[in-house]
Coordinates of C-alpha atoms in Angstrom, one line a residue:
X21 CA 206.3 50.6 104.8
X22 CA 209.0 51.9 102.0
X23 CA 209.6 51.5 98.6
X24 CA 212.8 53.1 96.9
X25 CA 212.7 54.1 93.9
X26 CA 209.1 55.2 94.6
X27 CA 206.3 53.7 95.9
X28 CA 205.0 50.5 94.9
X29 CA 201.1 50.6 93.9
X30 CA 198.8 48.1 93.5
X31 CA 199.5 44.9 91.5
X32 CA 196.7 44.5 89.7
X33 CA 193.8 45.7 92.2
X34 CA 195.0 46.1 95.5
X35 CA 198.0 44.0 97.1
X36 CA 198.2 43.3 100.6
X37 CA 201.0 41.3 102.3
X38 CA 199.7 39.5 105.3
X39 CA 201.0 37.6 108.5
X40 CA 199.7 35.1 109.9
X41 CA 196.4 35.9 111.3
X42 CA 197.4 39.0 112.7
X43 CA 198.2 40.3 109.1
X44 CA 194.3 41.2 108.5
X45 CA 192.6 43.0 111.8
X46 CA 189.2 42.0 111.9
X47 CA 187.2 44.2 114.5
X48 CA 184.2 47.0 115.1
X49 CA 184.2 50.2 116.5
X50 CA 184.5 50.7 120.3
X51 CA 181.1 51.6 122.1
X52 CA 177.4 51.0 122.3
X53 CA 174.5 51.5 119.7
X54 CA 173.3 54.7 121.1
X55 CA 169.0 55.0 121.0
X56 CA 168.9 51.1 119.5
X57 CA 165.5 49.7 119.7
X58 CA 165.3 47.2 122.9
X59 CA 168.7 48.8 124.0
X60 CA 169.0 49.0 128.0
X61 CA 169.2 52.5 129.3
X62 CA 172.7 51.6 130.4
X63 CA 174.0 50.5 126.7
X64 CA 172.5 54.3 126.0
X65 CA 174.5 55.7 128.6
X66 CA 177.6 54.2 127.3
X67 CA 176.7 55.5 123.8
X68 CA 176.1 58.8 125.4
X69 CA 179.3 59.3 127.5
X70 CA 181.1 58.2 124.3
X71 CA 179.8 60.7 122.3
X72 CA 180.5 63.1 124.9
X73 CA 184.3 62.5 125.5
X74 CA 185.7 64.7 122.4
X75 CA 189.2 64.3 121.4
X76 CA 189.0 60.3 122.0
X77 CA 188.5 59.8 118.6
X78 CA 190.4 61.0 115.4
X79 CA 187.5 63.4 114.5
X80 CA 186.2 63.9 118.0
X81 CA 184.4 61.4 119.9
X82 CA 185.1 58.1 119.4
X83 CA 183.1 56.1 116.9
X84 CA 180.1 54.6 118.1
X85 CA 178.4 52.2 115.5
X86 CA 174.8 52.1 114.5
X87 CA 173.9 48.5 114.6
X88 CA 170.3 48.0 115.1
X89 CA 168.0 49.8 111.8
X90 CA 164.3 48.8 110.5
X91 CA 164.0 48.1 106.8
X92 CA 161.4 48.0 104.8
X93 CA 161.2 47.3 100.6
X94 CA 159.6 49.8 98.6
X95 CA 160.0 48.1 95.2
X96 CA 157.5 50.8 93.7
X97 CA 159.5 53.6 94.8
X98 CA 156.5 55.5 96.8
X99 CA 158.2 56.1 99.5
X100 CA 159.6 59.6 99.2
X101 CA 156.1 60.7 98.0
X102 CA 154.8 58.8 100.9
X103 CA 156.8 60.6 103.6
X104 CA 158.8 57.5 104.5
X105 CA 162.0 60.3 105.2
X106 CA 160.6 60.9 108.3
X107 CA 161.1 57.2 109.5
X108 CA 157.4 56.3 110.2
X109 CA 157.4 53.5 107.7
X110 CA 157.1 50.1 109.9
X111 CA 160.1 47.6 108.6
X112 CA 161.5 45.0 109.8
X113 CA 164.7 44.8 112.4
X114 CA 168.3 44.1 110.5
X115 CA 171.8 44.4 111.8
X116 CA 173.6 46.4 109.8
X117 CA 175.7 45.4 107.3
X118 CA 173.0 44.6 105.6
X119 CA 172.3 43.4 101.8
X120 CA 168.5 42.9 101.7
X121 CA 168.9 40.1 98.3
X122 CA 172.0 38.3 99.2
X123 CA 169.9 35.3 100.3
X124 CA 168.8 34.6 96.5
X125 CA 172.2 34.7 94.6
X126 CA 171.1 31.3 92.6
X127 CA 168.2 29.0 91.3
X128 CA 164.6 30.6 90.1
X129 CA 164.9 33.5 92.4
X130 CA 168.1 34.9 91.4
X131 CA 167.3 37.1 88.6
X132 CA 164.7 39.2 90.0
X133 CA 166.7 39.5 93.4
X134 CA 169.7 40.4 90.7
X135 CA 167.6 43.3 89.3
X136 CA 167.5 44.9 92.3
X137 CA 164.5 46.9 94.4
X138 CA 164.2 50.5 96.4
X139 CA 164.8 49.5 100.6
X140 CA 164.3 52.2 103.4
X141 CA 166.5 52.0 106.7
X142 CA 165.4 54.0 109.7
X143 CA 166.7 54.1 113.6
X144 CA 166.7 56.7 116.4
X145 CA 169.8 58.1 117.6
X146 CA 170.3 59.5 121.2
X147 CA 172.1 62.9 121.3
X148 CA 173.8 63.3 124.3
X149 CA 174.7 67.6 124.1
X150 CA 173.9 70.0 121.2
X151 CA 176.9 70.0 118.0
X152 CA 177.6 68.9 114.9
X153 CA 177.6 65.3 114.0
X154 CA 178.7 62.9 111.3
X155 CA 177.2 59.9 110.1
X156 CA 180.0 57.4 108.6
X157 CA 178.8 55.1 105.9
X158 CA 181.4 52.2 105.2
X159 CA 179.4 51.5 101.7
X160 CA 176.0 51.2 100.1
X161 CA 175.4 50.3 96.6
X162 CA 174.1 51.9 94.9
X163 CA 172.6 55.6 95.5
X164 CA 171.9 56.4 98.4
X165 CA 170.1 59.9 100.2
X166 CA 170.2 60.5 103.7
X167 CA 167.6 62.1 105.7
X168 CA 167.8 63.4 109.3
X169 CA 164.1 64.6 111.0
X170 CA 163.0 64.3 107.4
X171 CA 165.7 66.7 106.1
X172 CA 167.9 65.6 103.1
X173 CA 171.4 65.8 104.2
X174 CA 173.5 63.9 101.6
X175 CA 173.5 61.6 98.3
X176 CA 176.1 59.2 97.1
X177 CA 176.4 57.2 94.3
X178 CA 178.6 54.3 93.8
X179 CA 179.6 51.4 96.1
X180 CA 182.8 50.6 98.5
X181 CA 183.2 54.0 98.8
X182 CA 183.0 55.6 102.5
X183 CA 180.6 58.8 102.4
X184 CA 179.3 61.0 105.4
X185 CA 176.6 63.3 106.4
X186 CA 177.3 66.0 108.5
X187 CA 174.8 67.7 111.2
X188 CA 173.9 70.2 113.7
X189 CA 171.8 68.9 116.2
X190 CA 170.3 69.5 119.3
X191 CA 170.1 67.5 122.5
X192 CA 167.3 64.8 122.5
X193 CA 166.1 61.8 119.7
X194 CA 167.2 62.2 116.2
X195 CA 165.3 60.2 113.3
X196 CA 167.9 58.6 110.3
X197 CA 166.3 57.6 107.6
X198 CA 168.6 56.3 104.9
X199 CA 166.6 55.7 100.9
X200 CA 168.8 52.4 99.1
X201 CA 168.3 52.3 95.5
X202 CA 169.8 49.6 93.6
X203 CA 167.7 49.2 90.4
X204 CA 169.3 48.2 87.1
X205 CA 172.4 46.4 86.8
X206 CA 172.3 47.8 83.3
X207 CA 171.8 51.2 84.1
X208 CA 174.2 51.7 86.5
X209 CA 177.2 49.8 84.2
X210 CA 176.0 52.6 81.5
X211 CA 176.5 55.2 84.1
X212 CA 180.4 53.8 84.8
X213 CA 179.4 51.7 87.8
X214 CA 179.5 48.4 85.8
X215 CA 180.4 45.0 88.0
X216 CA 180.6 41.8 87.5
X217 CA 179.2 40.0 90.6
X218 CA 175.8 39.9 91.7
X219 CA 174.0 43.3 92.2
X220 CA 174.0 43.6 96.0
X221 CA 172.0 46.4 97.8
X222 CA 171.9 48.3 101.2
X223 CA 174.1 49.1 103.5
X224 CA 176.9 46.7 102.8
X225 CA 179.7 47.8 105.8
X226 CA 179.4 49.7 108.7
X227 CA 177.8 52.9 110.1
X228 CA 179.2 54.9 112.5
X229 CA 178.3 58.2 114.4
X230 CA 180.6 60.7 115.6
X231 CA 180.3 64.1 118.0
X232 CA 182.8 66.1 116.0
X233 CA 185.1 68.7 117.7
X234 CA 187.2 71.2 116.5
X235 CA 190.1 69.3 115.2
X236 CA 190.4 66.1 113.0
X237 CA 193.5 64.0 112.2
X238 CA 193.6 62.0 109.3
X239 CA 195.4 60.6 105.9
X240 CA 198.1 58.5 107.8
X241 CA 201.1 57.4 106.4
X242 CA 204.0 55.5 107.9
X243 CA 207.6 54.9 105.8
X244 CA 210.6 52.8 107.2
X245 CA 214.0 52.9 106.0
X246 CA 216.5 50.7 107.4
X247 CA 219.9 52.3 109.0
X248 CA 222.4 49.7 109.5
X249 CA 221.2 45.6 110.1
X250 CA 219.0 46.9 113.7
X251 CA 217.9 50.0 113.0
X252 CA 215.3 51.6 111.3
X253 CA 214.0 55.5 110.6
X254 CA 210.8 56.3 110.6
X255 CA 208.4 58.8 109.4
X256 CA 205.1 59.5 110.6
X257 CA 202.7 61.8 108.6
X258 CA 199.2 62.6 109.5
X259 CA 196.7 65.3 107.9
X260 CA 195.4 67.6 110.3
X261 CA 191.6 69.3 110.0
X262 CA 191.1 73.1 111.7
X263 CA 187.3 72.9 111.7
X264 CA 187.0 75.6 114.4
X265 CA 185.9 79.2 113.1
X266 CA 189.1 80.9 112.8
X267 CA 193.2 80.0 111.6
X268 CA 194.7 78.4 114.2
X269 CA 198.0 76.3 114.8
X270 CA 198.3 73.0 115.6
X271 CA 200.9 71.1 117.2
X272 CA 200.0 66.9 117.1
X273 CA 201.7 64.9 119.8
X274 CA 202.5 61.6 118.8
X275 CA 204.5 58.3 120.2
X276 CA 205.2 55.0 119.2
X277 CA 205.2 52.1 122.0
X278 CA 206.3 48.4 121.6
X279 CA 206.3 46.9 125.1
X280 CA 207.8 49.4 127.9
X281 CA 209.2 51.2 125.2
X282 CA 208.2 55.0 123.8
X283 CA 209.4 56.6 121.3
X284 CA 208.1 60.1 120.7
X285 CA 207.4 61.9 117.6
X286 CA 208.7 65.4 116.8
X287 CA 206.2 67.0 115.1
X288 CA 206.2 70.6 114.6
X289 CA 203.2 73.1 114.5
X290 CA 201.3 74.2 111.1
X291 CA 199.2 77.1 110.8
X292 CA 195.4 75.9 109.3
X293 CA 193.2 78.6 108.2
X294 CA 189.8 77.7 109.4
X295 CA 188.4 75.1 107.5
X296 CA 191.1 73.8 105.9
X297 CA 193.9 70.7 106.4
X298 CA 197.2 70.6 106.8
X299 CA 200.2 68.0 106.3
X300 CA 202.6 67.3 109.1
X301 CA 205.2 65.0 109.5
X302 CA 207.9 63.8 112.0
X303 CA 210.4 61.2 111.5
X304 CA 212.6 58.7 114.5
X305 CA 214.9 56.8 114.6
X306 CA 214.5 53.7 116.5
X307 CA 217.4 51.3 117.7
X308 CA 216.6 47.4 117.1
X309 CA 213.4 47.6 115.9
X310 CA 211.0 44.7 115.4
X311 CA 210.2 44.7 111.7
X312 CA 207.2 43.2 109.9
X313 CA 207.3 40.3 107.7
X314 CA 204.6 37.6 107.1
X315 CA 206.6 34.9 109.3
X316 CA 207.2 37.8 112.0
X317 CA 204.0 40.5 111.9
X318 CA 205.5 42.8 114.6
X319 CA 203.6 45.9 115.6
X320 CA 203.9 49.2 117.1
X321 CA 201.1 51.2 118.9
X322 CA 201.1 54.7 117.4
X323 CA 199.0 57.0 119.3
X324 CA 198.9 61.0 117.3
X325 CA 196.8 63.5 119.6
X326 CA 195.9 67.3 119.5
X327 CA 194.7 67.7 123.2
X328 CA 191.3 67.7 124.3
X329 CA 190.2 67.7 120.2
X330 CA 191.6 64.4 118.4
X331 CA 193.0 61.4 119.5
X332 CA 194.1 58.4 116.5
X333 CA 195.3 55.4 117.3
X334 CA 196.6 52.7 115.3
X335 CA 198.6 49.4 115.3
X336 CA 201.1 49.7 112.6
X337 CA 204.3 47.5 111.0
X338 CA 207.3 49.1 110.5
X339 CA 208.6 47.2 107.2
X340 CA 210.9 48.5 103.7
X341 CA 209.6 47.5 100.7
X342 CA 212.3 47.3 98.4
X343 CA 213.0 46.5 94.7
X344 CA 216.2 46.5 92.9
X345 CA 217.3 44.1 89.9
X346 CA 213.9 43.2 89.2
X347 CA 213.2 41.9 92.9
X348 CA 211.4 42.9 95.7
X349 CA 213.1 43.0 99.1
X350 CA 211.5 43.1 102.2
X351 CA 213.3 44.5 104.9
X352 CA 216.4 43.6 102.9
X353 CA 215.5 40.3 102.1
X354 CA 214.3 38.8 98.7
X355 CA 210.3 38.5 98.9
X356 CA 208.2 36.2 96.6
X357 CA 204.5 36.9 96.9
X358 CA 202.5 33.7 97.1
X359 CA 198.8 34.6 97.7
X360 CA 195.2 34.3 97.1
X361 CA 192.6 36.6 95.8
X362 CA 189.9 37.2 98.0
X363 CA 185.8 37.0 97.4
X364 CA 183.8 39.9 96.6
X365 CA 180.8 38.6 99.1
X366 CA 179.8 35.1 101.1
X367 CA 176.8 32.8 101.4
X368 CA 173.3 34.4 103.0
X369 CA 175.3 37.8 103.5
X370 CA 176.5 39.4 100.6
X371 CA 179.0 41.6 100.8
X372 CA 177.6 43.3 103.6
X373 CA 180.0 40.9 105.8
X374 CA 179.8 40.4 109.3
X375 CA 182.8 40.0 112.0
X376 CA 182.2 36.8 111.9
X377 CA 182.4 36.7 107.8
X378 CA 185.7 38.8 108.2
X379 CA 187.1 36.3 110.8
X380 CA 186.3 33.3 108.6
X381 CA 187.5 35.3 105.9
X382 CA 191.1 35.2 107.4
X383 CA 190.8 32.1 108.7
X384 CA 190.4 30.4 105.2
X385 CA 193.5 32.5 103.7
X386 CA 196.1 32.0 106.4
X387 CA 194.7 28.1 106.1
X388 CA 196.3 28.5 102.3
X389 CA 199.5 29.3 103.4
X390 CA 199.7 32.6 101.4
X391 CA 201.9 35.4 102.5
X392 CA 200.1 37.9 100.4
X393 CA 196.3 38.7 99.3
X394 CA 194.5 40.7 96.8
X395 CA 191.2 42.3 96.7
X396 CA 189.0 43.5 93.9
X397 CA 187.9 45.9 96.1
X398 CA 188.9 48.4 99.5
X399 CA 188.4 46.3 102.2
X400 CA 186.4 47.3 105.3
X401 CA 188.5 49.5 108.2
X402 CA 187.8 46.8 110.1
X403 CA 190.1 44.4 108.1
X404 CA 193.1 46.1 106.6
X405 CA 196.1 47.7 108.9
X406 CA 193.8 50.8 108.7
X407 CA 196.3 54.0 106.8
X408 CA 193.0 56.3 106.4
X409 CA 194.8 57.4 103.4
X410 CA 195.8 56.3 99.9
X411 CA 197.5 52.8 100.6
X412 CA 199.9 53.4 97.2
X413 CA 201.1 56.6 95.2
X414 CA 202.5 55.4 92.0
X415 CA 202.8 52.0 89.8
X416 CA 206.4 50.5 89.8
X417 CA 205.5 46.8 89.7
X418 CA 203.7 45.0 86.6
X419 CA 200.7 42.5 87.7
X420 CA 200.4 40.1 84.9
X421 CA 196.6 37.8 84.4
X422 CA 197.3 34.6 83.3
X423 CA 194.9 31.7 82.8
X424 CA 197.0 29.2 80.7
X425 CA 195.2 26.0 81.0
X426 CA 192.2 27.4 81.6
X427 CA 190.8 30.1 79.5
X428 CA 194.0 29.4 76.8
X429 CA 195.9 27.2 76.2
X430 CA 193.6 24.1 76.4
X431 CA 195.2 22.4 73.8
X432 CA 198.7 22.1 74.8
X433 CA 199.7 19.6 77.7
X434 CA 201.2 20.8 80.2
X435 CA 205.0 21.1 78.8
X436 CA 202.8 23.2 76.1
X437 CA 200.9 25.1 78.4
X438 CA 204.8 25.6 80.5
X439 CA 206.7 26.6 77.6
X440 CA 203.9 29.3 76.9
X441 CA 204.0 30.9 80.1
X442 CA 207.8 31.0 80.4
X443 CA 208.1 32.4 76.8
X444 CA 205.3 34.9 78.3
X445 CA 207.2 36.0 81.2
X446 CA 210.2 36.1 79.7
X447 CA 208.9 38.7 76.6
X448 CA 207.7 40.9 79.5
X449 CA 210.5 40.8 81.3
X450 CA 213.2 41.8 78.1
X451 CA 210.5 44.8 77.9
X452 CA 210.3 45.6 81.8
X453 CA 214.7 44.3 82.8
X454 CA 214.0 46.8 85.8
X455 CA 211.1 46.2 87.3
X456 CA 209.1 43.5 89.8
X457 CA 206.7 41.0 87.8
X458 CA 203.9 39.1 89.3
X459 CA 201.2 37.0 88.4
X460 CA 198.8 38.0 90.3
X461 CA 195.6 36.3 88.9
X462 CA 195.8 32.7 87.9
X463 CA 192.9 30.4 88.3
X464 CA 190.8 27.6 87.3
X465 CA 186.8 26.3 88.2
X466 CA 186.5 23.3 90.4
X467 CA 183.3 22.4 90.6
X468 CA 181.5 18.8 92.1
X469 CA 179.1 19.1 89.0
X470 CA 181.9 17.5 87.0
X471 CA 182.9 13.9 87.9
X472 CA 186.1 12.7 87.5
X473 CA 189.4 14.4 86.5
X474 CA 187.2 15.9 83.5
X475 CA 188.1 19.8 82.6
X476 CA 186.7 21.8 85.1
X477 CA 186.8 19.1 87.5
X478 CA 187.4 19.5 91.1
X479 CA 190.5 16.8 90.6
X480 CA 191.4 18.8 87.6
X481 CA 191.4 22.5 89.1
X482 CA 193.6 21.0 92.2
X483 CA 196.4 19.8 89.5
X484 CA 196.4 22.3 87.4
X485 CA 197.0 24.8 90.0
X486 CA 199.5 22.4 91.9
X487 CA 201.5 22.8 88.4
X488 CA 201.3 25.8 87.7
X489 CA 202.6 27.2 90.9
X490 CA 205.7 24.5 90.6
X491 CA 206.1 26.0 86.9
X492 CA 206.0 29.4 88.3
X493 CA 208.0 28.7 91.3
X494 CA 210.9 27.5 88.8
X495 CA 210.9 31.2 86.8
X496 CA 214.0 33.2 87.9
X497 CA 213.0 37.1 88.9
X498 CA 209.3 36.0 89.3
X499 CA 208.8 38.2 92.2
X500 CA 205.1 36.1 93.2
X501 CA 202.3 34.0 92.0
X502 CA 198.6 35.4 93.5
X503 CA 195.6 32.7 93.0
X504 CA 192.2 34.0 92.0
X505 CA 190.4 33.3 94.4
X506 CA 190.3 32.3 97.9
X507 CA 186.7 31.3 97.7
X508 CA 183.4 30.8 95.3
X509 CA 181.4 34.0 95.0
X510 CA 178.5 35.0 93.2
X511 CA 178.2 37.0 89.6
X512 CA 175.1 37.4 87.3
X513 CA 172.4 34.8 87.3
X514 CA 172.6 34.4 83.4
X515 CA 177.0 33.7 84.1
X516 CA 177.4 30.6 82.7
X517 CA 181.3 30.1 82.7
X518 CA 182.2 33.0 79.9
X519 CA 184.6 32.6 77.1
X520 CA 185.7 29.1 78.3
X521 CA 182.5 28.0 76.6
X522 CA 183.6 28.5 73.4
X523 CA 186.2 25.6 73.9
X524 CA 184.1 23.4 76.2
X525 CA 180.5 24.2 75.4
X526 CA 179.1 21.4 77.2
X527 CA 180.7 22.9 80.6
X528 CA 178.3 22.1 83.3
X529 CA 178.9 25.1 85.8
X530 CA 176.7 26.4 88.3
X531 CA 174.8 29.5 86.7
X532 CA 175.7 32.6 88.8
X533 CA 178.8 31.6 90.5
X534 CA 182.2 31.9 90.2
X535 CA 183.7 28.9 91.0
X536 CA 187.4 29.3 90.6
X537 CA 187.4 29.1 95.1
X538 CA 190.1 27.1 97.3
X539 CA 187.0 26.9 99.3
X540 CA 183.1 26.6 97.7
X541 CA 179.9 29.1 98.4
X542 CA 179.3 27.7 101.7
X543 CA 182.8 27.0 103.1
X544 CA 183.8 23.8 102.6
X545 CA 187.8 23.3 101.0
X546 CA 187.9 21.6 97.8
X547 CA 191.1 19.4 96.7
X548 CA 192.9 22.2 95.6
X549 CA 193.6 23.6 98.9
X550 CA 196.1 20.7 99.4
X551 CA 197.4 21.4 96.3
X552 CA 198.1 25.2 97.0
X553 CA 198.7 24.9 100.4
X554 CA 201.7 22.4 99.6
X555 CA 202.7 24.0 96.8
X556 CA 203.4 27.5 99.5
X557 CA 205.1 25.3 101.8
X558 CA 207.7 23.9 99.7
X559 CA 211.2 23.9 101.4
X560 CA 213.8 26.5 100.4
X561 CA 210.9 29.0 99.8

């Protein structure tokens, strides 16, 4: 993807265009849980002939994920005094992902689950040959400390943030114990890690392990410029790791393929002292080539190797991003993001979502007819068009929140409420005559509490937003309109429906929800689908 004029960041959290369902990739990591209770010796063979075939992977061996743990609560906190790193604490079976409380987001049990607890996840791992290994963790939330044979080998704080923890190990069983602490909401806001949905714990994405070699590739970035109306240039860039004891230089092969087609990637050697990582880059051009766009969602297979050490693959759109006179261009041609935000967790799992979460995930947005999302937070590696990198470099687009009819605005009608967002868009735009605009969070509850076409209504949210996109739709240079949010997630037990209670205190909302969703808690499409779904499918769009 390109941007002139630099790089477009996010629009108010992160921005993703998407097509069709092959715009979000929802998958796992290739092989078997190696050392997984009840696992047949031939699922730890797999595992072990994985881990053993370095330069597969982009760090080594190819991932193999840990699926199969034992959990245990330790809401006292006595298990580091009682020896629990060792792994000899009992528990339970889980799959991870895994959020031990998401099953009491609402009703009498919500605010203690909310609170939070102390949890413990164990497993035995299977080491195939002596070397150093990493343990991938997608998330947990909210400090975690991992142990290995009872050894403390990392800590991390925060959540959606991937962390590792690196070993040498001999051939044979391993113990992984993994301490979860979640406690105090409160606390951790004071300490800068403040959120607004429910306080989920454990391990809420994937965990990986990896047989590291002597080279890494990582930091992947692709940019396409267009040459002429078929042709397009494109620049690879990758990050390359020298973890072997001395400097050495490295020389990545690379090649794109689309069919029976190959196009190889020049990319010249770079000296990396030992330890260190180095930038290289190698740019093509490449005749008639099938670009990306949300009605089209063409894809290359790029394949970047260092011989025997690193292999990454990835499937990738070649696409320019482009804005000029206020408006964004893709691939040349004017662009108008219509989208929907999505949730920060789903019904009995948390956000410690499954494949299956993902794929219904996906399912719901393309069923909105968006060609554009946007998330609060990273999504998984399993969902995105994975960069390993930062997606966005610098901010040349303004996002712009606005709730007219909902949290302002109330007492207009609706020429009122349309005359104060044109007047809006239009200040912004005398300030900003250069640059893309988007709203990118407009919303409205619709909730079954509320009979009728009454304010907060299910009838009401479906025509409000069914207005407010045709209002929208009708502002010239409005380069998209993104909906918050694709469906009902879960906040604070004691959320009642914020400021909007000052207007409407009588609001009967369902405590500890957000329920601005296309789709409710458990799935089910409300009115305003149609509404959104028809108002992305007008003609001439």
């Amino acid at each position: 993807m390109h941007v002139s004029r630099g790089p477009l960041a996010a629009v108010a959290a992160v921005c993703f265009l998407i097509g069709g369902a092959a715009g979000l990739t929802v998958g796992r990591p290739a092989g078997s849980d190696p050392g997984a209770a009840g696992s047949a010796p031939s699922a730890v063979d797999r595992a072990a002939q994985t881990l053993l075939a370095l330069g597969a992977g982009p760090s080594g061996s190819a991932p193999v994920p840990l699926l199969t743990w034992r959990y245990r609560e330790d809401p006292a906190d006595r298990g580091r005094d009682g020896g629990w790193a060792d792994g000899g604490f009992g528990g339970r079976a889980v799959t991870v992902p895994f959020s031990p409380n998401a099953g009491r987001v609402t009703g009498p049990g919500a605010p203690r689950a909310y609170r939070g607890s102390v949890g413990w996840f164990t497993r035995q791992v299977q080491i195939p040959a002596a070397g150093r290994y990493e343990l991938s963790f997608g998330s947990a939330h909210h400090e975690a400390t991992v142990y290995v044979d009872g050894r403390r080998m990392r800590r991390h704080v925060g959540a959606y943030a991937p962390f590792s923890a690196v070993a040498t190990l001999e051939a044979g069983p391993h113990t992984v114990a993994v301490r979860v602490d979640w406690w105090d909401p409160r606390a951790q806001a004071d300490a800068g890690y403040a959120r607004g949905w429910f306080n989920f714990g454990g391990l809420n994405r994937p965990v990986t392990l990896v047989h590291l070699g002597d080279t890494g590739l990582g930091a992947l970035t692709v940019t396409t410029r267009l040459r002429g109306r078929t042709a397009a240039e494109v620049r690879v860039g990758v990050r390359v790791r020298n973890r072997g004891g001395t400097e050495r230089r490295l020389q990545p092969q690379g090649v794109l393929v689309r069919g029976d087609v190959r196009t190889a990637l020049p990319f010249g050697a770079v000296s990396v002292p030992a330890g260190a990582s180095r930038t290289v880059s190698a740019t093509v051009r490449v005749p008639g080539a099938a670009l990306w766009s949300p009605d089209r969602p063409e894809r290359y297979a790029l394949e970047l190797t260092v011989a025997g050490e690193a292999t990454l693959r990835r499937m990738v759109g070649s696409r320019e991003l482009r804005w000029s006179g206020a408006r964004l261009r893709l691939n040349g041609r004017s662009l108008r993001l219509e989208g929907v935000g999505l949730p920060a967790d789903i019904e009995g799992h948390g956000d410690a979502w499954t494949p299956a979460d993902e794929a219904r995930t996906v399912r719901e947005l393309v069923s909105t007819g968006a060609n554009a999302t946007r998330s609060q937070l990273p999504l998984p590696e399993s969902m995105p068009t994975t960069t390993d990198g930062p997606m966005f470099r610098a901010v040349d687009a303004l996002g712009v929140t606005d709730y007219t009819g909902w949290y302002e605005g109330t007492d207009l009608d609706a020429r009122g409420q349309a005359a104060a967002v044109r007047g809006r868009l239009a200040g912004l735009r005398r300030l900003f005559p250069d640059k893309p605009i988007a709203v990118t969070e407009l919303g409205a509850v619709g909730t079954a509490r509320i009979p009728g076409e009454r304010f907060g209504s299910l009838a009401f949210q479906a025509e409000l937003l069914g207005r407010r996109l045709q209002v929208l739709d009708g502002v010239d240079g409005l380069s998209g309109s993104l909906l918050w949010l694709l469906r009902d997630h879960a906040l604070r037990p004691d959320f009642r429906g914020g400021s909007v209670l000052d207007a409407h205190p009588g609001l009967n909302l369902k405590p500890g929800l957000n329920e601005k969703g296309l789709f409710d808690y458990a799935g089910r499409p409300k009115p305003a689908l149609r509404a959104v779904r028809t108002a992305f499918g007008r003609p001439g769009r």
